[in-house]
mmCIF file of C-alpha atoms and ligand atoms in Angstrom:
data_model
loop_
_atom_site.group_PDB
_atom_site.id
_atom_site.type_symbol
_atom_site.label_atom_id
_atom_site.label_comp_id
_atom_site.label_asym_id
_atom_site.label_seq_id
_atom_site.Cartn_x
_atom_site.Cartn_y
_atom_site.Cartn_z
ATOM 1 C CA MET A 1 -23.719 -27.611 17.753
ATOM 2 C CA ILE A 2 -21.133 -25.258 16.237
ATOM 3 C CA LYS A 3 -20.959 -21.971 18.091
ATOM 4 C CA ASP A 4 -21.573 -18.771 16.129
ATOM 5 C CA THR A 5 -18.682 -16.299 15.842
ATOM 6 C CA TYR A 6 -19.372 -12.651 16.551
ATOM 7 C CA VAL A 7 -16.725 -10.117 15.532
ATOM 8 C CA LEU A 8 -16.942 -6.473 16.465
ATOM 9 C CA GLY A 9 -15.299 -4.151 13.914
ATOM 10 C CA ILE A 10 -14.015 -0.606 14.417
ATOM 11 C CA GLU A 11 -13.143 1.756 11.543
ATOM 12 C CA THR A 12 -11.747 5.284 11.981
ATOM 13 C CA SER A 13 -9.207 5.632 9.151
ATOM 14 C CA CYS A 14 -10.698 8.758 7.565
ATOM 15 C CA ASP A 15 -13.909 10.690 8.164
ATOM 16 C CA GLU A 16 -16.377 8.033 9.334
ATOM 17 C CA THR A 17 -16.490 6.706 12.894
ATOM 18 C CA ALA A 18 -17.936 3.232 12.489
ATOM 19 C CA VAL A 19 -18.646 0.158 14.624
ATOM 20 C CA ALA A 20 -20.310 -3.048 13.430
ATOM 21 C CA ILE A 21 -20.968 -6.579 14.648
ATOM 22 C CA ILE A 22 -20.836 -9.447 12.144
ATOM 23 C CA LYS A 23 -22.021 -13.021 12.689
ATOM 24 C CA ASN A 24 -19.929 -15.848 11.175
ATOM 25 C CA GLY A 25 -18.186 -13.429 8.810
ATOM 26 C CA THR A 26 -21.140 -13.043 6.497
ATOM 27 C CA GLU A 27 -24.156 -11.709 8.375
ATOM 28 C CA ILE A 28 -24.566 -8.107 9.555
ATOM 29 C CA VAL A 29 -25.975 -7.905 13.083
ATOM 30 C CA THR A 30 -25.495 -4.157 13.307
ATOM 31 C CA ASN A 31 -23.593 -1.569 11.258
ATOM 32 C CA ILE A 32 -23.373 1.970 12.658
ATOM 33 C CA VAL A 33 -21.627 4.772 10.739
ATOM 34 C CA SER A 34 -21.269 8.286 12.115
ATOM 35 C CA SER A 35 -20.205 10.553 9.262
ATOM 36 C CA GLN A 36 -18.261 13.776 9.724
ATOM 37 C CA ILE A 37 -18.777 14.975 6.159
ATOM 38 C CA GLU A 38 -20.709 18.068 7.303
ATOM 39 C CA SER A 39 -17.740 19.232 9.411
ATOM 40 C CA HIS A 40 -15.242 18.897 6.563
ATOM 41 C CA LYS A 41 -17.453 20.253 3.771
ATOM 42 C CA ARG A 42 -16.631 23.922 4.291
ATOM 43 C CA PHE A 43 -12.916 23.146 3.971
ATOM 44 C CA GLY A 44 -13.446 21.239 0.706
ATOM 45 C CA GLY A 45 -11.779 18.092 2.049
ATOM 46 C CA VAL A 46 -10.929 16.119 5.171
ATOM 47 C CA VAL A 47 -9.010 18.117 7.806
ATOM 48 C CA PRO A 48 -6.963 15.536 9.801
ATOM 49 C CA GLU A 49 -7.142 17.349 13.180
ATOM 50 C CA ILE A 50 -10.913 17.756 12.910
ATOM 51 C CA ALA A 51 -11.248 14.088 11.931
ATOM 52 C CA SER A 52 -9.313 12.925 15.009
ATOM 53 C CA ARG A 53 -11.333 15.149 17.329
ATOM 54 C CA HIS A 54 -14.616 13.800 15.931
ATOM 55 C CA HIS A 55 -13.470 10.211 16.301
ATOM 56 C CA VAL A 56 -12.586 10.825 19.975
ATOM 57 C CA GLU A 57 -16.010 12.346 20.581
ATOM 58 C CA GLN A 58 -17.945 9.712 18.664
ATOM 59 C CA VAL A 59 -16.258 6.353 19.137
ATOM 60 C CA THR A 60 -17.725 5.522 22.571
ATOM 61 C CA PHE A 61 -21.244 6.551 21.523
ATOM 62 C CA VAL A 62 -21.076 4.582 18.289
ATOM 63 C CA LEU A 63 -19.795 1.534 20.179
ATOM 64 C CA GLU A 64 -22.607 1.759 22.741
ATOM 65 C CA GLU A 65 -25.182 2.216 19.995
ATOM 66 C CA ALA A 66 -23.890 -0.840 18.128
ATOM 67 C CA LEU A 67 -24.125 -3.080 21.210
ATOM 68 C CA GLU A 68 -27.526 -1.655 22.106
ATOM 69 C CA GLN A 69 -28.941 -2.151 18.626
ATOM 70 C CA ALA A 70 -27.562 -5.701 18.505
ATOM 71 C CA GLU A 71 -28.911 -6.340 22.027
ATOM 72 C CA MET A 72 -25.522 -7.817 22.906
ATOM 73 C CA THR A 73 -22.872 -7.327 25.572
ATOM 74 C CA MET A 74 -19.103 -7.379 25.122
ATOM 75 C CA GLU A 75 -19.098 -10.823 26.781
ATOM 76 C CA GLU A 76 -20.798 -12.281 23.685
ATOM 77 C CA ILE A 77 -18.174 -10.850 21.306
ATOM 78 C CA ASP A 78 -15.466 -13.330 20.209
ATOM 79 C CA CYS A 79 -12.963 -10.910 18.693
ATOM 80 C CA ILE A 80 -12.337 -7.211 18.098
ATOM 81 C CA ALA A 81 -11.180 -6.226 14.594
ATOM 82 C CA VAL A 82 -9.835 -2.760 13.892
ATOM 83 C CA THR A 83 -8.432 -0.879 10.890
ATOM 84 C CA GLU A 84 -4.720 -0.445 11.576
ATOM 85 C CA GLY A 85 -3.971 1.287 8.232
ATOM 86 C CA PRO A 86 -3.695 2.840 5.752
ATOM 87 C CA GLY A 87 -5.287 6.202 6.552
ATOM 88 C CA LEU A 88 -4.770 9.345 8.599
ATOM 89 C CA VAL A 89 -2.462 8.487 11.492
ATOM 90 C CA GLY A 90 -4.323 10.518 14.138
ATOM 91 C CA ALA A 91 -7.665 9.137 12.999
ATOM 92 C CA LEU A 92 -6.442 5.528 12.902
ATOM 93 C CA LEU A 93 -4.964 5.839 16.403
ATOM 94 C CA ILE A 94 -8.374 6.588 17.929
ATOM 95 C CA GLY A 95 -9.788 3.315 16.579
ATOM 96 C CA VAL A 96 -6.689 1.280 17.427
ATOM 97 C CA ASN A 97 -6.636 2.604 20.990
ATOM 98 C CA ALA A 98 -10.368 2.050 21.457
ATOM 99 C CA ALA A 99 -9.955 -1.532 20.203
ATOM 100 C CA LYS A 100 -6.967 -2.179 22.485
ATOM 101 C CA ALA A 101 -8.817 -0.761 25.511
ATOM 102 C CA LEU A 102 -11.839 -2.995 24.780
ATOM 103 C CA ALA A 103 -9.706 -6.079 24.188
ATOM 104 C CA PHE A 104 -7.792 -5.484 27.420
ATOM 105 C CA ALA A 105 -10.842 -4.658 29.552
ATOM 106 C CA HIS A 106 -12.879 -7.648 28.324
ATOM 107 C CA ASN A 107 -9.991 -10.026 27.699
ATOM 108 C CA LYS A 108 -10.824 -10.532 24.016
ATOM 109 C CA PRO A 109 -8.587 -11.331 21.038
ATOM 110 C CA LEU A 110 -7.616 -8.393 18.858
ATOM 111 C CA VAL A 111 -7.054 -8.438 15.083
ATOM 112 C CA GLY A 112 -5.624 -5.644 12.910
ATOM 113 C CA VAL A 113 -7.223 -5.230 9.460
ATOM 114 C CA HIS A 114 -5.995 -3.472 6.314
ATOM 115 C CA HIS A 115 -8.583 -0.895 5.241
ATOM 116 C CA ILE A 116 -8.576 -2.052 1.600
ATOM 117 C CA ALA A 117 -8.829 -5.702 2.652
ATOM 118 C CA GLY A 118 -11.964 -4.508 4.441
ATOM 119 C CA HIS A 119 -13.358 -2.884 1.283
ATOM 120 C CA ILE A 120 -12.762 -6.140 -0.615
ATOM 121 C CA TYR A 121 -14.362 -8.249 2.148
ATOM 122 C CA ALA A 122 -17.493 -6.043 2.077
ATOM 123 C CA ASN A 123 -18.386 -8.314 -0.832
ATOM 124 C CA ARG A 124 -18.493 -11.381 1.430
ATOM 125 C CA LEU A 125 -21.516 -9.791 3.116
ATOM 126 C CA VAL A 126 -23.246 -10.118 -0.282
ATOM 127 C CA LYS A 127 -21.871 -13.338 -1.825
ATOM 128 C CA GLU A 128 -19.510 -16.121 -0.720
ATOM 129 C CA MET A 129 -16.092 -15.509 -2.276
ATOM 130 C CA LYS A 130 -14.829 -17.915 -4.944
ATOM 131 C CA PHE A 131 -11.121 -18.083 -5.784
ATOM 132 C CA PRO A 132 -9.159 -17.050 -7.715
ATOM 133 C CA LEU A 133 -10.831 -13.655 -7.785
ATOM 134 C CA LEU A 134 -10.001 -10.132 -8.767
ATOM 135 C CA SER A 135 -11.141 -7.019 -6.986
ATOM 136 C CA LEU A 136 -11.344 -3.604 -8.582
ATOM 137 C CA VAL A 137 -10.680 -1.256 -5.657
ATOM 138 C CA VAL A 138 -11.690 2.344 -6.349
ATOM 139 C CA SER A 139 -11.698 4.652 -3.336
ATOM 140 C CA GLY A 140 -10.608 8.137 -2.296
ATOM 141 C CA GLY A 141 -7.058 6.954 -1.631
ATOM 142 C CA HIS A 142 -6.674 3.834 -3.801
ATOM 143 C CA THR A 143 -7.272 2.562 -7.320
ATOM 144 C CA GLU A 144 -5.997 -0.949 -7.834
ATOM 145 C CA LEU A 145 -6.687 -4.358 -9.270
ATOM 146 C CA VAL A 146 -6.062 -6.969 -6.572
ATOM 147 C CA LEU A 147 -5.731 -10.711 -7.220
ATOM 148 C CA MET A 148 -6.674 -13.156 -4.432
ATOM 149 C CA LYS A 149 -6.041 -16.890 -4.632
ATOM 150 C CA GLU A 150 -7.372 -17.771 -1.178
ATOM 151 C CA HIS A 151 -8.913 -16.265 1.964
ATOM 152 C CA GLY A 152 -6.882 -14.030 4.267
ATOM 153 C CA SER A 153 -3.801 -11.945 3.622
ATOM 154 C CA SER A 154 -3.176 -13.188 0.085
ATOM 155 C CA PHE A 155 -3.432 -9.972 -1.854
ATOM 156 C CA GLU A 156 -1.429 -9.450 -5.058
ATOM 157 C CA VAL A 157 -1.680 -5.997 -6.611
ATOM 158 C CA ILE A 158 -1.519 -6.471 -10.395
ATOM 159 C CA GLY A 159 -2.154 -2.809 -11.195
ATOM 160 C CA GLU A 160 -2.459 0.468 -9.319
ATOM 161 C CA THR A 161 -2.660 4.191 -9.860
ATOM 162 C CA ARG A 162 0.602 5.992 -10.545
ATOM 163 C CA ASP A 163 -0.780 9.338 -9.363
ATOM 164 C CA ASP A 164 -4.305 10.262 -8.257
ATOM 165 C CA ALA A 165 -6.833 7.721 -7.041
ATOM 166 C CA ALA A 166 -10.146 7.616 -8.932
ATOM 167 C CA GLY A 167 -12.046 9.146 -5.988
ATOM 168 C CA GLU A 168 -9.425 11.842 -5.614
ATOM 169 C CA ALA A 169 -9.847 12.770 -9.303
ATOM 170 C CA TYR A 170 -13.630 12.921 -8.811
ATOM 171 C CA ASP A 171 -13.225 15.177 -5.775
ATOM 172 C CA LYS A 172 -10.761 17.499 -7.549
ATOM 173 C CA VAL A 173 -12.907 17.826 -10.683
ATOM 174 C CA ALA A 174 -15.920 18.498 -8.458
ATOM 175 C CA ARG A 175 -14.023 21.238 -6.695
ATOM 176 C CA THR A 176 -13.178 22.830 -10.072
ATOM 177 C CA LEU A 177 -16.914 22.856 -10.796
ATOM 178 C CA ASN A 178 -17.600 24.398 -7.356
ATOM 179 C CA LEU A 179 -19.428 21.309 -6.138
ATOM 180 C CA PRO A 180 -19.335 20.359 -2.434
ATOM 181 C CA TYR A 181 -17.067 17.716 -0.867
ATOM 182 C CA PRO A 182 -17.105 14.767 -1.386
ATOM 183 C CA GLY A 183 -17.575 15.461 -5.072
ATOM 184 C CA GLY A 184 -18.002 11.917 -6.427
ATOM 185 C CA PRO A 185 -21.766 11.607 -5.932
ATOM 186 C CA HIS A 186 -22.336 15.127 -7.356
ATOM 187 C CA ILE A 187 -20.334 14.420 -10.524
ATOM 188 C CA ASP A 188 -22.157 11.088 -10.840
ATOM 189 C CA ARG A 189 -25.532 12.860 -10.680
ATOM 190 C CA LEU A 190 -24.498 15.642 -13.107
ATOM 191 C CA ALA A 191 -23.024 13.098 -15.530
ATOM 192 C CA HIS A 192 -26.447 11.486 -15.909
ATOM 193 C CA GLU A 193 -27.940 14.844 -16.900
ATOM 194 C CA GLY A 194 -25.317 15.520 -19.614
ATOM 195 C CA GLU A 195 -23.737 14.010 -22.716
ATOM 196 C CA PRO A 196 -20.071 12.962 -23.042
ATOM 197 C CA THR A 197 -19.500 15.387 -25.909
ATOM 198 C CA LEU A 198 -16.045 16.657 -24.861
ATOM 199 C CA ASP A 199 -12.962 14.849 -26.020
ATOM 200 C CA LEU A 200 -10.982 14.011 -22.876
ATOM 201 C CA PRO A 201 -7.887 11.754 -22.709
ATOM 202 C CA ARG A 202 -7.764 8.131 -21.555
ATOM 203 C CA ALA A 203 -4.501 7.049 -19.939
ATOM 204 C CA TRP A 204 -3.958 3.495 -21.228
ATOM 205 C CA LEU A 205 -0.212 3.548 -20.320
ATOM 206 C CA GLU A 206 2.145 0.884 -21.758
ATOM 207 C CA GLU A 207 0.645 -2.040 -23.620
ATOM 208 C CA GLY A 208 -0.395 -4.755 -21.195
ATOM 209 C CA SER A 209 -0.147 -2.535 -18.114
ATOM 210 C CA TYR A 210 -2.887 -2.755 -15.488
ATOM 211 C CA ASP A 211 -1.756 0.488 -13.876
ATOM 212 C CA PHE A 212 -3.925 3.602 -13.885
ATOM 213 C CA SER A 213 -3.310 7.330 -14.094
ATOM 214 C CA PHE A 214 -5.902 10.044 -13.556
ATOM 215 C CA SER A 215 -3.905 13.243 -13.061
ATOM 216 C CA GLY A 216 -3.697 13.955 -16.820
ATOM 217 C CA LEU A 217 -7.461 13.627 -17.117
ATOM 218 C CA LYS A 218 -7.972 15.941 -14.146
ATOM 219 C CA SER A 219 -5.656 18.558 -15.748
ATOM 220 C CA ALA A 220 -7.472 18.177 -19.087
ATOM 221 C CA VAL A 221 -10.781 18.980 -17.374
ATOM 222 C CA ILE A 222 -9.278 22.084 -15.760
ATOM 223 C CA ASN A 223 -7.702 23.190 -19.091
ATOM 224 C CA THR A 224 -10.931 22.630 -21.012
ATOM 225 C CA LEU A 225 -12.811 24.880 -18.587
ATOM 226 C CA HIS A 226 -10.050 27.466 -18.598
ATOM 227 C CA ASN A 227 -9.791 27.611 -22.420
ATOM 228 C CA ALA A 228 -13.548 27.881 -22.812
ATOM 229 C CA LYS A 229 -13.637 30.771 -20.342
ATOM 230 C CA GLN A 230 -10.874 32.616 -22.238
ATOM 231 C CA LYS A 231 -12.694 32.187 -25.536
ATOM 232 C CA GLY A 232 -16.021 33.177 -24.001
ATOM 233 C CA LYS A 233 -17.496 29.751 -24.824
ATOM 234 C CA THR A 234 -20.057 28.044 -22.591
ATOM 235 C CA ILE A 235 -19.384 24.539 -21.336
ATOM 236 C CA TYR A 236 -22.219 22.809 -19.571
ATOM 237 C CA PRO A 237 -21.014 21.262 -16.307
ATOM 238 C CA GLN A 238 -23.313 18.314 -17.040
ATOM 239 C CA ASP A 239 -21.449 17.577 -20.287
ATOM 240 C CA LEU A 240 -18.075 18.053 -18.638
ATOM 241 C CA ALA A 241 -19.074 15.675 -15.821
ATOM 242 C CA ALA A 242 -20.412 13.145 -18.343
ATOM 243 C CA SER A 243 -17.211 13.338 -20.432
ATOM 244 C CA PHE A 244 -14.969 12.998 -17.356
ATOM 245 C CA GLN A 245 -16.989 10.062 -16.028
ATOM 246 C CA ALA A 246 -16.951 8.376 -19.460
ATOM 247 C CA SER A 247 -13.152 8.574 -19.547
ATOM 248 C CA VAL A 248 -12.725 7.160 -16.009
ATOM 249 C CA ILE A 249 -15.203 4.331 -16.615
ATOM 250 C CA ASP A 250 -13.788 3.457 -20.033
ATOM 251 C CA VAL A 251 -10.296 2.886 -18.602
ATOM 252 C CA LEU A 252 -11.477 1.118 -15.419
ATOM 253 C CA VAL A 253 -13.824 -1.273 -17.221
ATOM 254 C CA THR A 254 -11.517 -2.029 -20.180
ATOM 255 C CA LYS A 255 -8.534 -2.876 -17.948
ATOM 256 C CA THR A 256 -10.697 -4.876 -15.534
ATOM 257 C CA VAL A 257 -12.206 -6.989 -18.328
ATOM 258 C CA ARG A 258 -8.748 -7.640 -19.787
ATOM 259 C CA ALA A 259 -7.406 -8.710 -16.362
ATOM 260 C CA VAL A 260 -10.423 -10.939 -15.684
ATOM 261 C CA LYS A 261 -9.763 -12.787 -18.957
ATOM 262 C CA GLU A 262 -5.996 -13.039 -18.472
ATOM 263 C CA TYR A 263 -6.229 -14.364 -14.900
ATOM 264 C CA ASN A 264 -9.299 -16.451 -15.654
ATOM 265 C CA VAL A 265 -10.926 -15.605 -12.313
ATOM 266 C CA GLU A 266 -14.171 -16.908 -10.831
ATOM 267 C CA GLN A 267 -15.355 -13.535 -9.578
ATOM 268 C CA LEU A 268 -14.819 -9.796 -9.920
ATOM 269 C CA LEU A 269 -15.549 -7.917 -6.697
ATOM 270 C CA LEU A 270 -16.119 -4.174 -6.907
ATOM 271 C CA ALA A 271 -14.857 -2.305 -3.826
ATOM 272 C CA GLY A 272 -14.330 1.183 -2.364
ATOM 273 C CA GLY A 273 -16.268 4.460 -2.268
ATOM 274 C CA VAL A 274 -16.279 4.967 -6.050
ATOM 275 C CA ALA A 275 -18.031 1.580 -6.324
ATOM 276 C CA ALA A 276 -21.116 3.628 -5.410
ATOM 277 C CA ASN A 277 -20.874 5.276 -8.846
ATOM 278 C CA LYS A 278 -24.006 4.503 -10.868
ATOM 279 C CA GLY A 279 -22.232 4.827 -14.222
ATOM 280 C CA LEU A 280 -19.444 2.436 -13.200
ATOM 281 C CA ARG A 281 -21.878 -0.146 -11.794
ATOM 282 C CA ALA A 282 -23.967 -0.063 -14.970
ATOM 283 C CA ALA A 283 -20.920 -0.253 -17.287
ATOM 284 C CA LEU A 284 -19.508 -3.260 -15.403
ATOM 285 C CA GLU A 285 -22.881 -5.020 -15.436
ATOM 286 C CA GLU A 286 -23.087 -4.507 -19.186
ATOM 287 C CA ALA A 287 -19.524 -5.713 -19.817
ATOM 288 C CA PHE A 288 -19.929 -8.826 -17.622
ATOM 289 C CA LYS A 289 -23.015 -10.023 -19.518
ATOM 290 C CA GLU A 290 -20.547 -11.391 -22.078
ATOM 291 C CA LEU A 291 -18.210 -13.044 -19.542
ATOM 292 C CA ASP A 292 -18.319 -16.269 -17.518
ATOM 293 C CA THR A 293 -16.900 -14.489 -14.468
ATOM 294 C CA GLU A 294 -19.399 -13.577 -11.749
ATOM 295 C CA LEU A 295 -19.670 -9.860 -10.973
ATOM 296 C CA VAL A 296 -20.327 -8.937 -7.324
ATOM 297 C CA ILE A 297 -21.238 -5.356 -6.404
ATOM 298 C CA PRO A 298 -22.024 -4.433 -2.780
ATOM 299 C CA PRO A 299 -24.977 -2.192 -1.877
ATOM 300 C CA LEU A 300 -24.103 1.512 -1.589
ATOM 301 C CA SER A 301 -23.922 1.438 2.231
ATOM 302 C CA LEU A 302 -21.148 -1.179 2.082
ATOM 303 C CA CYS A 303 -19.144 0.654 -0.627
ATOM 304 C CA THR A 304 -18.245 3.750 1.374
ATOM 305 C CA ASP A 305 -16.313 3.421 4.642
ATOM 306 C CA ASN A 306 -17.974 1.237 7.278
ATOM 307 C CA ALA A 307 -16.980 -1.196 10.019
ATOM 308 C CA ALA A 308 -18.998 -4.192 8.772
ATOM 309 C CA MET A 309 -16.337 -4.699 6.095
ATOM 310 C CA ILE A 310 -13.569 -4.514 8.734
ATOM 311 C CA ALA A 311 -15.347 -7.114 10.879
ATOM 312 C CA ALA A 312 -15.905 -9.307 7.792
ATOM 313 C CA ALA A 313 -12.189 -9.314 6.907
ATOM 314 C CA GLY A 314 -11.348 -9.558 10.625
ATOM 315 C CA THR A 315 -13.408 -12.745 10.989
ATOM 316 C CA ILE A 316 -11.312 -14.594 8.400
ATOM 317 C CA LEU A 317 -8.038 -13.363 9.920
ATOM 318 C CA PHE A 318 -9.279 -14.331 13.409
ATOM 319 C CA GLU A 319 -10.219 -17.814 12.184
ATOM 320 C CA GLN A 320 -6.774 -18.114 10.578
ATOM 321 C CA GLY A 321 -5.174 -17.338 13.953
ATOM 322 C CA LYS A 322 -3.918 -13.811 13.315
ATOM 323 C CA ARG A 323 -3.641 -11.831 16.574
ATOM 324 C CA GLY A 324 -2.696 -8.301 17.529
ATOM 325 C CA ASP A 325 -1.465 -7.283 20.977
ATOM 326 C CA MET A 326 -1.241 -4.231 23.206
ATOM 327 C CA ALA A 327 1.720 -2.994 21.115
ATOM 328 C CA MET A 328 -0.537 -2.598 18.066
ATOM 329 C CA ASN A 329 0.013 0.748 16.363
ATOM 330 C CA ALA A 330 -1.528 2.767 13.545
ATOM 331 C CA HIS A 331 0.199 2.290 10.168
ATOM 332 C CA PRO A 332 -0.751 5.168 7.836
ATOM 333 C CA GLY A 333 1.103 3.644 4.866
ATOM 334 C CA LEU A 334 0.293 -0.039 5.469
ATOM 335 C CA ASP A 335 0.960 -2.170 2.352
ATOM 336 C CA ILE A 336 -1.782 -4.667 1.424
ATOM 337 C CA GLU A 337 0.754 -7.215 0.111
ATOM 338 C CA ASN A 338 2.653 -7.291 3.422
ATOM 339 C CA PHE A 339 0.285 -7.014 6.332
HETATM 340 O O1 KG4 B 401 -13.760 4.282 0.233
HETATM 341 P P1 KG4 B 401 -14.147 5.660 0.624
HETATM 342 O O2 KG4 B 401 -15.440 5.877 1.362
HETATM 343 O O3 KG4 B 401 -13.004 6.317 1.459
HETATM 344 C C1 KG4 B 401 -11.664 5.977 1.238
HETATM 345 O O4 KG4 B 401 -11.231 4.923 1.754
HETATM 346 O O5 KG4 B 401 -11.021 6.746 0.489
HETATM 347 O O6 KG4 B 401 -14.159 6.515 -0.739
HETATM 348 C C2 KG4 B 401 -14.455 7.872 -0.757
HETATM 349 C C3 KG4 B 401 -14.417 8.353 -2.200
HETATM 350 C C4 KG4 B 401 -14.521 9.867 -2.338
HETATM 351 O O7 KG4 B 401 -13.488 10.307 -3.176
HETATM 352 C C5 KG4 B 401 -15.902 10.064 -2.976
HETATM 353 O O8 KG4 B 401 -15.984 11.215 -3.800
HETATM 354 C C6 KG4 B 401 -16.029 8.794 -3.781
HETATM 355 O O9 KG4 B 401 -15.506 7.792 -2.946
HETATM 356 N N1 KG4 B 401 -17.426 8.503 -4.141
HETATM 357 C C7 KG4 B 401 -17.873 8.494 -5.421
HETATM 358 C C8 KG4 B 401 -19.261 8.223 -5.360
HETATM 359 N N2 KG4 B 401 -19.609 8.078 -4.045
HETATM 360 C C9 KG4 B 401 -18.469 8.253 -3.314
HETATM 361 N N3 KG4 B 401 -17.220 8.691 -6.581
HETATM 362 C C10 KG4 B 401 -17.937 8.609 -7.724
HETATM 363 N N4 KG4 B 401 -19.273 8.374 -7.748
HETATM 364 C C11 KG4 B 401 -19.977 8.184 -6.603
HETATM 365 N N5 KG4 B 401 -21.284 7.936 -6.646
HETATM 366 ZN ZN1 ZN B 402 -12.281 3.476 2.287
#
């Protein structure tokens, strides 16, 4: 009989303290996420010092809860996977140190995982991956199209944002509309109540480019509001949200479809916090009706930061023989093509 593999994942790169246990890389045994959003809300964004303090306070509890819920002990865990970057350095360090302490105390192998690799591997908890594949990664810190030809660290970035990430643009536009942090879900909700009547720019960039740019769009939203105010005109936030969202989705979906055709991939995996966006999910589903490529979209709980995705990516790396040691450090700017 082949023994099952249990990987325990730890994620603390930003504002969620998360621990999960995954069986054989594909099955969630337990997935605990302790969010700090309430603590950061009044500052309108994540405050790094507050994030680190929360992680210190939470990580042991979340770990105990995960083991308790799974009815498992550390002895039954085969490997510990932890996000080593990118992210906030102080926040990452709490997870890395917790993982090293556990690995040392229980004599278990340790594997470092790239946060975005984790977001991509969240999809393996939904569907087995088929290569070559493309992943559209849209989070608070990243917007990129990633090509994978096989399992593991084989990530080729074919396009990325030149300025703001999609989630960052959502959060900044939300702040302009006085909506709470994180703004993405609020804009998403408002957008469904309005009409995309305002003419906002789409940054296509050079012909053939798979890169993105959202800072011009963000400025256009701010200018539109500002000009309307000066002229005493009313702009409905619902229509502004709908117009902004239409612009973001138009560029994301058009470039993704073009890349899927050019690279002739088996699957398109949607990944990252903005993958929770209802408009984006619906637009991709519509566009992929016409294509032979399979579209995989994780459930909302696996789109935003969690440790199940870290354990899922960690399982593959563990099986491929990747190992970290007690010298493992946090890498706030870790590059997905070289990790
Ligand atoms: O992946 P994630 O949880 O954290 C990072 O790794 O950055 O992504 C967080 C981002 C935030 O910018 C948040 O506003 C955005 O995801 N987000 C959304 C939605 N839900 C979360 N953006 C648009 N629509 C949503 N429904
Ligand atoms: Zn993330």
